[in-house]
Short mmCIF file of C-alpha atoms and ligand atoms in Angstrom, two decimals:
data_model
loop_
_atom_site.label_atom_id
_atom_site.label_comp_id
_atom_site.label_asym_id
_atom_site.label_seq_id
_atom_site.Cartn_x
_atom_site.Cartn_y
_atom_site.Cartn_z
CA UNK A 1296 -35.59 -9.75 3.03
CA UNK A 1297 -32.51 -8.98 0.63
CA UNK A 1298 -29.13 -7.78 2.39
CA UNK A 1299 -28.53 -3.86 1.34
CA UNK A 1300 -26.02 -3.21 -1.14
CA UNK A 1301 -24.16 -0.07 -2.31
CA UNK A 1302 -23.08 0.99 -5.44
CA UNK A 1303 -20.48 3.40 -5.02
CA UNK A 1304 -20.69 6.51 -7.17
CA UNK A 1305 -17.19 6.50 -8.56
CA UNK A 1306 -17.70 3.08 -10.27
CA UNK A 1307 -18.74 4.19 -13.69
CA UNK A 1308 -19.48 1.86 -16.17
CA UNK A 1309 -15.81 2.11 -17.74
CA UNK A 1310 -14.17 1.28 -14.51
CA UNK A 1311 -16.38 -1.76 -13.82
CA UNK A 1312 -15.15 -2.83 -17.37
CA UNK A 1313 -11.68 -2.51 -16.10
CA UNK A 1314 -12.45 -4.15 -12.94
CA UNK A 1315 -13.18 -7.31 -14.71
CA UNK A 1316 -9.90 -6.95 -16.53
CA UNK A 1317 -8.31 -6.62 -13.23
CA UNK A 1318 -10.29 -9.29 -11.66
CA UNK A 1319 -9.62 -11.73 -14.24
CA UNK A 1320 -5.87 -11.41 -14.37
CA UNK A 1321 -5.34 -11.52 -10.35
CA UNK A 1322 -7.38 -14.93 -10.45
CA UNK A 1323 -5.34 -16.25 -13.74
CA UNK A 1324 -2.03 -14.94 -12.77
CA UNK A 1325 -1.49 -14.14 -9.43
CA UNK A 1326 -3.88 -16.38 -7.14
CA UNK A 1327 -2.18 -19.69 -8.35
CA UNK A 1328 1.28 -18.32 -7.51
CA UNK A 1329 0.44 -17.25 -4.01
CA UNK A 1330 1.52 -20.31 -1.99
CA UNK A 1331 5.16 -19.90 -3.86
CA UNK A 1332 5.57 -16.54 -3.55
CA UNK A 1333 4.53 -16.98 0.35
CA UNK A 1334 7.55 -19.67 0.57
CA UNK A 1335 10.06 -17.57 -1.40
CA UNK A 1336 8.99 -14.40 0.20
CA UNK A 1337 8.50 -12.46 -2.60
CA UNK A 1338 6.36 -11.81 -6.04
CA UNK A 1339 8.15 -13.24 -9.26
CA UNK A 1340 9.40 -10.28 -11.19
CA UNK A 1341 7.51 -11.27 -14.48
CA UNK A 1342 4.47 -10.46 -12.58
CA UNK A 1343 5.09 -7.09 -12.82
CA UNK A 1344 5.68 -7.33 -16.57
CA UNK A 1345 2.38 -9.06 -17.05
CA UNK A 1346 0.53 -6.86 -14.87
CA UNK A 1347 2.10 -3.64 -16.78
CA UNK A 1348 1.08 -5.03 -20.08
CA UNK A 1349 -2.78 -4.72 -18.87
CA UNK A 1350 -2.23 -1.26 -17.67
CA UNK A 1351 -2.51 -2.26 -13.94
CA UNK A 1352 0.46 -0.69 -12.40
CA UNK A 1353 0.26 2.99 -12.96
CA UNK A 1354 -3.40 3.18 -13.87
CA UNK A 1355 -4.05 6.89 -13.10
CA UNK A 1356 -0.90 8.24 -15.04
CA UNK A 1357 -1.21 9.87 -18.54
CA UNK A 1358 -1.17 7.63 -21.68
CA UNK A 1359 1.81 9.89 -22.96
CA UNK A 1360 3.75 8.97 -19.83
CA UNK A 1361 3.04 5.43 -20.27
CA UNK A 1362 0.48 5.26 -17.90
CA UNK A 1363 -3.49 4.04 -18.21
CA UNK A 1364 -4.81 7.00 -18.88
CA UNK A 1365 -7.38 6.81 -16.11
CA UNK A 1366 -8.14 8.23 -12.56
CA UNK A 1367 -7.79 7.14 -8.82
CA UNK A 1368 -11.12 5.26 -9.40
CA UNK A 1369 -8.96 3.05 -11.80
CA UNK A 1370 -6.15 2.49 -9.17
CA UNK A 1371 -8.92 2.15 -6.38
CA UNK A 1372 -10.08 -1.05 -8.47
CA UNK A 1373 -6.61 -2.38 -8.53
CA UNK A 1374 -6.31 -1.95 -4.78
CA UNK A 1375 -9.56 -3.46 -3.90
CA UNK A 1376 -9.34 -6.56 -6.59
CA UNK A 1377 -5.85 -7.33 -4.86
CA UNK A 1378 -7.27 -7.15 -1.42
CA UNK A 1379 -10.27 -9.14 -2.04
CA UNK A 1380 -8.09 -12.04 -3.63
CA UNK A 1381 -5.58 -11.67 -0.37
CA UNK A 1382 -2.60 -10.91 -2.91
CA UNK A 1383 -0.03 -8.73 -1.39
CA UNK A 1384 1.70 -7.43 -4.73
CA UNK A 1385 3.56 -4.26 -5.03
CA UNK A 1386 1.51 -2.75 -7.46
CA UNK A 1387 0.45 0.04 -4.95
CA UNK A 1388 3.87 1.14 -4.40
CA UNK A 1389 4.70 1.12 -7.80
CA UNK A 1390 1.99 3.50 -8.84
CA UNK A 1391 2.99 6.09 -5.76
CA UNK A 1392 6.64 5.96 -6.84
CA UNK A 1393 5.01 7.15 -10.11
CA UNK A 1394 3.15 9.72 -8.84
CA UNK A 1395 6.44 11.19 -6.96
CA UNK A 1396 7.78 11.47 -10.31
CA UNK A 1397 4.62 12.92 -12.44
CA UNK A 1398 4.26 15.21 -9.51
CA UNK A 1399 7.86 16.61 -9.04
CA UNK A 1400 9.88 15.20 -11.81
CA UNK A 1401 11.71 16.84 -14.56
CA UNK A 1402 10.71 16.24 -18.04
CA UNK A 1403 13.42 14.13 -18.40
CA UNK A 1404 12.97 12.10 -15.62
CA UNK A 1405 9.53 11.96 -16.37
CA UNK A 1406 10.57 10.33 -19.81
CA UNK A 1407 13.14 8.13 -18.43
CA UNK A 1408 11.19 6.38 -15.61
CA UNK A 1409 7.63 6.28 -16.11
CA UNK A 1410 7.17 4.18 -19.35
CA UNK A 1411 9.31 1.76 -17.49
CA UNK A 1412 7.36 1.67 -14.41
CA UNK A 1413 4.19 1.57 -16.18
CA UNK A 1414 5.42 -1.36 -18.38
CA UNK A 1415 6.68 -3.03 -14.90
CA UNK A 1416 10.45 -2.84 -16.25
CA UNK A 1417 11.40 -1.32 -13.27
CA UNK A 1418 9.98 -2.03 -10.22
CA UNK A 1419 9.53 0.83 -7.52
CA UNK A 1420 10.12 1.48 -3.79
CA UNK A 1421 9.69 4.46 -1.44
CA UNK A 1422 12.60 4.39 0.83
CA UNK A 1423 11.90 6.29 3.98
CA UNK A 1424 12.26 4.54 7.11
CA UNK A 1425 15.77 4.00 8.76
CA UNK A 1426 16.29 1.49 11.99
CA UNK A 1427 16.45 5.22 14.06
CA UNK A 1428 13.72 6.93 12.09
CA UNK A 1429 10.31 6.10 11.33
CA UNK A 1430 7.55 8.14 12.45
CA UNK A 1431 9.80 10.90 13.00
CA UNK A 1432 11.31 11.22 9.33
CA UNK A 1433 13.06 14.53 10.24
CA UNK A 1434 15.66 11.85 12.04
CA UNK A 1435 16.84 10.36 9.13
CA UNK A 1436 20.70 9.56 9.19
CA UNK A 1437 21.32 8.30 5.00
CA UNK A 1438 23.52 11.31 3.51
CA UNK A 1439 23.90 12.43 -0.29
CA UNK A 1440 27.05 14.14 -0.61
CA UNK A 1441 27.31 16.22 -3.62
CA UNK A 1442 30.56 15.50 -5.54
CA UNK A 1443 30.80 17.32 -8.61
CA UNK A 1444 27.61 16.18 -11.10
CA UNK A 1445 26.97 13.14 -8.54
CA UNK A 1446 25.63 12.64 -5.07
CA UNK A 1447 27.48 10.18 -2.92
CA UNK A 1448 25.07 7.91 -0.43
CA UNK A 1449 25.76 6.58 2.44
CA UNK A 1450 23.48 4.78 4.84
CA UNK A 1451 20.54 2.37 5.27
CA UNK A 1452 16.76 1.67 5.18
CA UNK A 1453 14.77 -0.85 6.52
CA UNK A 1454 11.04 -2.28 5.93
CA UNK A 1455 11.15 -1.30 2.09
CA UNK A 1456 8.24 -2.99 0.49
CA UNK A 1457 9.23 -3.98 -3.01
CA UNK A 1458 12.85 -4.03 -1.81
CA UNK A 1459 13.85 -7.35 -3.26
CA UNK A 1460 13.27 -6.44 -7.19
CA UNK A 1461 13.44 -2.44 -6.60
CA UNK A 1462 15.09 -1.07 -9.70
CA UNK A 1463 13.98 2.67 -9.05
CA UNK A 1464 14.14 3.63 -5.17
CA UNK A 1465 12.82 6.76 -4.25
CA UNK A 1466 15.44 7.44 -1.35
CA UNK A 1467 14.68 10.36 1.39
CA UNK A 1468 18.11 11.38 2.28
CA UNK A 1469 19.81 14.48 4.25
CA UNK A 1470 21.68 16.54 1.59
CA UNK A 1471 22.28 19.14 4.28
CA UNK A 1472 22.92 17.37 7.40
CA UNK A 1473 23.44 20.76 9.29
CA UNK A 1474 20.13 22.15 8.23
CA UNK A 1475 17.57 22.71 10.76
CA UNK A 1476 14.04 20.72 11.06
CA UNK A 1477 12.90 19.49 7.45
CA UNK A 1478 14.81 21.65 5.23
CA UNK A 1479 17.82 19.37 4.99
CA UNK A 1480 15.93 16.39 3.40
CA UNK A 1481 15.81 15.67 -0.02
CA UNK A 1482 14.35 12.59 -2.36
CA UNK A 1483 16.67 11.07 -4.84
CA UNK A 1484 15.81 8.74 -7.79
CA UNK A 1485 18.13 5.95 -7.41
CA UNK A 1486 18.44 3.46 -10.09
CA UNK A 1487 19.28 0.29 -8.66
CA UNK A 1488 20.86 -3.05 -9.55
CA UNK A 1489 22.73 -5.62 -7.77
CA UNK A 1490 25.58 -4.94 -9.87
CA UNK A 1491 25.61 -1.22 -8.83
CA UNK A 1492 28.83 -0.32 -6.58
CA UNK A 1493 27.97 -0.09 -2.91
CA UNK A 1494 24.43 -1.03 -3.17
CA UNK A 1495 23.17 -4.00 -1.18
CA UNK A 1496 19.78 -5.58 -0.52
CA UNK A 1497 18.93 -7.44 2.78
CA UNK A 1498 16.87 -10.91 2.63
CA UNK A 1499 13.53 -10.38 2.84
CA UNK A 1500 12.51 -9.87 6.23
CA UNK A 1501 10.41 -12.21 8.20
CA UNK A 1502 6.82 -10.71 8.84
CA UNK A 1503 3.91 -11.74 10.72
CA UNK A 1504 1.78 -11.71 7.94
CA UNK A 1505 2.04 -10.79 4.02
CA UNK A 1506 4.57 -13.34 3.74
CA UNK A 1507 4.37 -13.40 -0.47
CA UNK A 1508 5.16 -9.82 -0.08
CA UNK A 1509 8.96 -8.60 -0.07
CA UNK A 1510 10.21 -6.01 2.91
CA UNK A 1511 13.54 -5.55 2.83
CA UNK A 1512 16.61 -3.65 4.02
CA UNK A 1513 18.70 -1.82 1.70
CA UNK A 1514 22.28 -0.49 2.49
CA UNK A 1515 24.37 2.41 0.67
CA UNK A 1516 27.81 2.57 1.04
CA UNK A 1517 29.28 5.28 -1.19
CA UNK A 1518 26.93 4.49 -4.02
CA UNK A 1519 27.16 7.43 -6.72
CA UNK A 1520 23.73 8.85 -8.13
CA UNK A 1521 23.66 11.37 -10.88
CA UNK A 1522 22.83 14.87 -9.56
CA UNK A 1523 20.13 15.10 -12.25
CA UNK A 1524 18.10 12.42 -10.55
CA UNK A 1525 17.60 14.92 -7.28
CA UNK A 1526 13.67 15.15 -7.43
CA UNK A 1527 12.46 18.54 -7.41
CA UNK A 1528 14.06 21.59 -8.81
CA UNK A 1529 16.12 22.02 -5.39
CA UNK A 1530 17.68 20.29 -2.66
CA UNK A 1531 15.31 20.61 0.70
CA UNK A 1532 12.07 19.66 -0.48
CA UNK A 1533 11.91 16.14 0.30
CA UNK A 1534 10.12 16.09 3.44
CA UNK A 1535 7.54 18.34 2.08
CA UNK A 1536 6.94 16.26 -0.73
CA UNK A 1537 6.51 13.08 1.36
CA UNK A 1538 4.03 14.97 3.54
CA UNK A 1539 2.24 15.69 0.17
CA UNK A 1540 1.98 12.59 -1.43
CA UNK A 1541 1.25 10.89 1.91
CA UNK A 1542 -2.52 11.82 1.04
CA UNK A 1543 -2.54 9.82 -1.55
CA UNK A 1544 -0.77 6.81 0.19
CA UNK A 1545 -3.20 7.02 2.78
CA UNK A 1546 -6.24 6.90 0.79
CA UNK A 1547 -4.95 3.91 -0.65
CA UNK A 1548 -4.55 2.29 2.34
CA UNK A 1549 -8.27 2.92 3.52
CA UNK A 1550 -9.50 1.49 0.08
CA UNK A 1551 -7.48 -1.72 0.69
CA UNK A 1552 -8.79 -1.85 4.37
CA UNK A 1553 -12.71 -1.52 3.28
CA UNK A 1554 -12.35 -3.97 0.52
CA UNK A 1555 -10.88 -6.48 3.18
CA UNK A 1556 -13.30 -5.62 5.62
CA UNK A 1557 -16.23 -6.21 3.47
CA UNK A 1558 -14.50 -9.66 2.22
CA UNK A 1559 -13.90 -10.50 5.82
CA UNK A 1560 -17.54 -10.19 6.58
CA UNK A 1561 -18.84 -11.90 3.22
CA UNK A 1562 -16.40 -15.01 4.01
CA UNK A 1563 -17.65 -14.99 7.79
CA UNK A 1564 -21.51 -14.96 7.09
CA UNK A 1565 -21.09 -17.88 4.41
CA UNK A 1566 -18.93 -19.84 6.87
CA UNK A 1567 -21.63 -19.26 9.55
CA UNK A 1568 -24.03 -20.47 7.03
CA UNK A 1569 -22.08 -23.87 6.48
CA UNK A 1570 -21.00 -24.76 9.74
CA UNK A 1571 -23.01 -26.84 12.41
CA UNK A 1572 -22.86 -26.44 15.91
CA UNK A 1573 -24.85 -28.40 18.38
CA UNK A 1574 -26.62 -29.37 15.39
CA UNK A 1575 -27.94 -26.16 13.86
CA UNK A 1576 -26.02 -23.79 11.68
CA UNK A 1577 -23.77 -21.54 13.54
CA UNK A 1578 -25.67 -18.31 11.84
CA UNK A 1579 -29.02 -19.33 14.08
CA UNK A 1580 -27.25 -18.74 17.26
CA UNK A 1581 -27.95 -15.18 18.81
CA UNK A 1582 -24.33 -14.22 19.47
CA UNK A 1583 -23.35 -15.04 15.52
CA UNK A 1584 -26.34 -12.89 14.31
CA UNK A 1585 -25.51 -10.03 16.66
CA UNK A 1586 -21.91 -9.77 15.63
CA UNK A 1587 -22.44 -10.12 12.13
CA UNK A 1588 -25.02 -7.42 11.97
CA UNK A 1589 -22.63 -5.02 13.95
CA UNK A 1590 -19.89 -6.35 11.36
CA UNK A 1591 -21.80 -5.69 8.30
CA UNK A 1592 -23.24 -2.13 9.64
CA UNK A 1593 -19.98 -1.31 10.39
CA UNK A 1594 -18.31 -2.32 6.87
CA UNK A 1595 -21.00 -0.19 5.20
CA UNK A 1596 -20.32 2.90 7.40
CA UNK A 1597 -16.60 2.35 6.39
CA UNK A 1598 -17.64 2.10 2.61
CA UNK A 1599 -19.79 5.15 2.57
CA UNK A 1600 -16.86 7.30 4.32
CA UNK A 1601 -14.70 5.99 1.77
CA UNK A 1602 -16.47 6.65 -1.15
CA UNK A 1603 -17.13 10.37 -0.08
CA UNK A 1604 -12.85 10.53 0.54
CA UNK A 1605 -12.33 8.74 -3.23
CA UNK A 1606 -15.22 11.69 -4.47
CA UNK A 1607 -13.26 14.55 -2.91
CA UNK A 1608 -10.21 12.93 -4.16
CA UNK A 1609 -11.31 12.65 -7.74
CA UNK A 1610 -12.20 16.56 -7.54
CA UNK A 1611 -8.87 17.49 -6.29
CA UNK A 1612 -10.47 18.13 -2.90
CA UNK A 1613 -9.49 15.58 -0.39
CA UNK A 1614 -7.52 17.33 2.62
CA UNK A 1615 -4.73 15.56 4.50
CA UNK A 1616 -6.48 15.49 7.57
CA UNK A 1617 -9.72 13.89 6.26
CA UNK A 1618 -6.91 11.30 4.58
CA UNK A 1619 -6.01 10.64 7.88
CA UNK A 1620 -8.88 10.22 9.41
CA UNK A 1621 -9.82 7.65 6.93
CA UNK A 1622 -6.69 5.69 7.22
CA UNK A 1623 -6.88 5.69 11.16
CA UNK A 1624 -10.48 4.87 11.25
CA UNK A 1625 -11.24 2.37 8.31
CA UNK A 1626 -7.73 0.26 9.51
CA UNK A 1627 -8.92 0.27 13.19
CA UNK A 1628 -12.58 -0.80 12.02
CA UNK A 1629 -10.95 -3.26 9.70
CA UNK A 1630 -8.45 -5.26 12.35
CA UNK A 1631 -11.40 -5.12 14.95
CA UNK A 1632 -14.07 -6.48 12.52
CA UNK A 1633 -11.68 -9.25 11.32
CA UNK A 1634 -10.61 -10.43 14.89
CA UNK A 1635 -14.60 -10.84 15.34
CA UNK A 1636 -14.55 -13.04 12.05
CA UNK A 1637 -12.13 -15.14 13.34
CA UNK A 1638 -13.66 -15.84 16.69
CA UNK A 1639 -16.57 -17.02 14.92
CA UNK A 1640 -14.34 -19.38 12.71
CA UNK A 1641 -13.41 -21.15 15.93
CA UNK A 1642 -10.04 -23.06 15.60
CA UNK A 1643 -10.44 -22.78 11.66
CA UNK A 1644 -10.02 -19.21 12.03
CA UNK A 1645 -6.60 -19.52 13.33
CA UNK A 1646 -5.65 -21.85 10.26
CA UNK A 1647 -3.55 -20.15 7.62
CA UNK A 1648 -5.30 -22.35 5.25
CA UNK A 1649 -8.47 -20.46 5.58
CA UNK A 1650 -8.46 -16.92 4.23
CA UNK A 1651 -9.75 -15.27 7.34
CA UNK A 1652 -6.60 -16.25 9.02
CA UNK A 1653 -4.40 -14.72 6.62
CA UNK A 1654 -6.63 -11.26 6.19
CA UNK A 1655 -6.24 -11.30 10.26
CA UNK A 1656 -2.65 -11.31 10.14
CA UNK A 1657 -2.03 -9.37 6.77
CA UNK A 1658 -4.12 -6.55 7.84
CA UNK A 1659 -2.28 -5.82 11.14
CA UNK A 1660 0.30 -3.75 9.45
CA UNK A 1661 -2.18 -1.29 7.83
CA UNK A 1662 -2.38 0.47 11.71
CA UNK A 1663 1.34 0.87 11.19
CA UNK A 1664 2.58 1.83 7.77
CA UNK A 1665 1.95 4.76 5.71
CA UNK A 1666 2.30 6.55 9.04
CA UNK A 1667 1.13 4.92 12.10
CA UNK A 1668 -2.53 5.63 13.63
CA UNK A 1669 -1.24 7.19 16.69
CA UNK A 1670 0.51 10.01 14.46
CA UNK A 1671 -3.03 9.99 12.37
CA UNK A 1672 -4.38 10.99 15.58
CA UNK A 1673 -1.87 13.59 16.20
CA UNK A 1674 -2.51 15.30 12.68
CA UNK A 1675 -6.37 15.01 13.65
CA UNK A 1676 -5.66 16.56 16.84
CA UNK A 1677 -3.54 19.50 15.49
CA UNK A 1678 -6.19 20.31 13.28
CA UNK A 1679 -8.82 20.85 16.01
C1 FAD B 2733 5.10 -4.56 6.05
C2 FAD B 2733 5.99 -3.10 6.23
C3 FAD B 2733 6.38 -2.26 5.24
C4 FAD B 2733 6.63 -1.33 5.32
N1 FAD B 2733 6.77 -0.54 3.65
C5 FAD B 2733 7.77 0.57 3.91
C6 FAD B 2733 7.95 1.27 2.83
O1 FAD B 2733 7.68 0.54 1.73
N2 FAD B 2733 8.75 2.43 2.98
C7 FAD B 2733 9.07 3.00 4.20
O2 FAD B 2733 9.78 4.20 4.00
N3 FAD B 2733 8.61 2.77 5.44
C8 FAD B 2733 7.85 1.17 5.07
N4 FAD B 2733 7.57 0.85 6.31
C9 FAD B 2733 7.57 1.33 7.55
C10 FAD B 2733 6.63 1.96 8.26
O3 FAD B 2733 6.12 3.19 7.52
C11 FAD B 2733 7.14 2.35 9.70
O4 FAD B 2733 7.21 0.96 10.44
C12 FAD B 2733 6.27 3.29 10.53
O5 FAD B 2733 6.32 4.59 10.00
C13 FAD B 2733 6.52 3.50 11.98
O6 FAD B 2733 7.91 3.66 11.94
P1 FAD B 2733 8.67 2.74 13.35
O7 FAD B 2733 8.80 1.13 12.68
O8 FAD B 2733 10.27 3.35 13.24
O9 FAD B 2733 8.06 2.83 14.38
P2 FAD B 2733 8.27 4.37 15.77
O10 FAD B 2733 8.14 5.37 15.19
O11 FAD B 2733 9.55 3.85 16.56
O12 FAD B 2733 6.82 4.05 16.66
C14 FAD B 2733 6.90 3.36 17.81
C15 FAD B 2733 5.61 3.44 18.49
O13 FAD B 2733 5.39 5.23 18.81
C16 FAD B 2733 4.22 5.65 18.35
N5 FAD B 2733 4.57 7.21 18.14
C17 FAD B 2733 5.42 7.55 17.33
N6 FAD B 2733 5.48 8.84 17.01
C18 FAD B 2733 4.66 9.25 17.85
C19 FAD B 2733 3.82 10.46 18.03
N7 FAD B 2733 4.22 11.77 17.44
N8 FAD B 2733 2.59 10.66 18.78
C20 FAD B 2733 2.09 9.27 19.73
N9 FAD B 2733 2.83 8.04 19.07
C21 FAD B 2733 3.84 7.86 18.22
C22 FAD B 2733 4.17 4.92 17.34
O14 FAD B 2733 2.49 5.13 16.65
C23 FAD B 2733 4.20 3.46 17.52
O15 FAD B 2733 3.11 2.70 18.31
C24 FAD B 2733 6.86 -0.48 6.47
C25 FAD B 2733 6.62 -1.34 7.74
C26 FAD B 2733 6.44 -2.23 7.59
C27 FAD B 2733 6.15 -3.03 8.80
#
């Protein structure tokens, strides 16, 4: 009896051809570097330029703005292939920064930043979280004080993905510390470099997983940013912009979660067929068969839910609450299924040289970032 397969409706012939390019690039250029990236705690900077040359960094930005001219289906392919290969590389954050510029940027900001993001000449980062404000973004303390035709930025951010190489930081700041609620928050596009006066990047933080991906603290002390780099036509729009764009980010997390889950199940089925226990294949034990049957079924349910979300997004119809459901439920399933898969690997499941061990450590953060799953459930509950 063949195992059921499912072809997602959004994977058109053209998208499948794009997948071949992406997979080939990841296997050829990124996979061989992973041990070194893990040791140095960040990707190589030139990986961005190489990915950019193939149109993998901003695949759903129009070609006039330096992107790949595709849709979210192309971005989903990049996310899936990176997840399957276990490569944690900042392409997703890069594209999210580009989306902020596409959606809210002035013509000049678009012309200035998007082609460079697309080519990987600038590495993008989103800096919202602070030591004292994560889920509660209204509590941020970083300020941007207007002085003539500049803002002067003071404060710090933590847990910033792509922080080590970041050349364009989409920075959440308080432009009006006295304003009540969300209205005091704005987003600034800060073009950074190690020589920018007052700007400092901390060493990549020591994480539980994703060791090859840089997550850093960023410090701002009197950093001068041109006032023209305010994102959006006026101050006070930042929190609304973030809330709008988080739907895209949460869908992206859900895409990676399902791809990782599918890979974990496939790897474990193979392991269970190859591994002998008490003289017979691990796969012949009833517990193994029951666990894997459940994991495979749940992965398939997740795939169908995700495909529905992608289809709705492509039609411009994905609402924030459904995106929150996808992010919450698919990452919970991912972690639970991978944990079962680790158990079926026995002691080898705890060894970093086995992909399942790295998937276990690498996936845990998906329940925390892009809005914790508790915050997702709050959002869902508010809609009831
Ligand atoms: C590897 C990694 C990469 C990251 N990348 C980025 C990045 O690129 N940019 C960026 O800005 N941030 C990034 N983050 C930060 C991430 O988004 C935050 O960690 C997350 O939003 C949670 O904030 P916090 O850590 O301050 O936890 P807290 O907000 O302090 O939460 C603590 C606990 O309280 C719960 N909680 C909070 N509010 C509620 C509520 N209303 N109802 C119920 N429970 C609640 C949370 O669910 C959690 O369990 C990253 C984090 C990690 C670990």
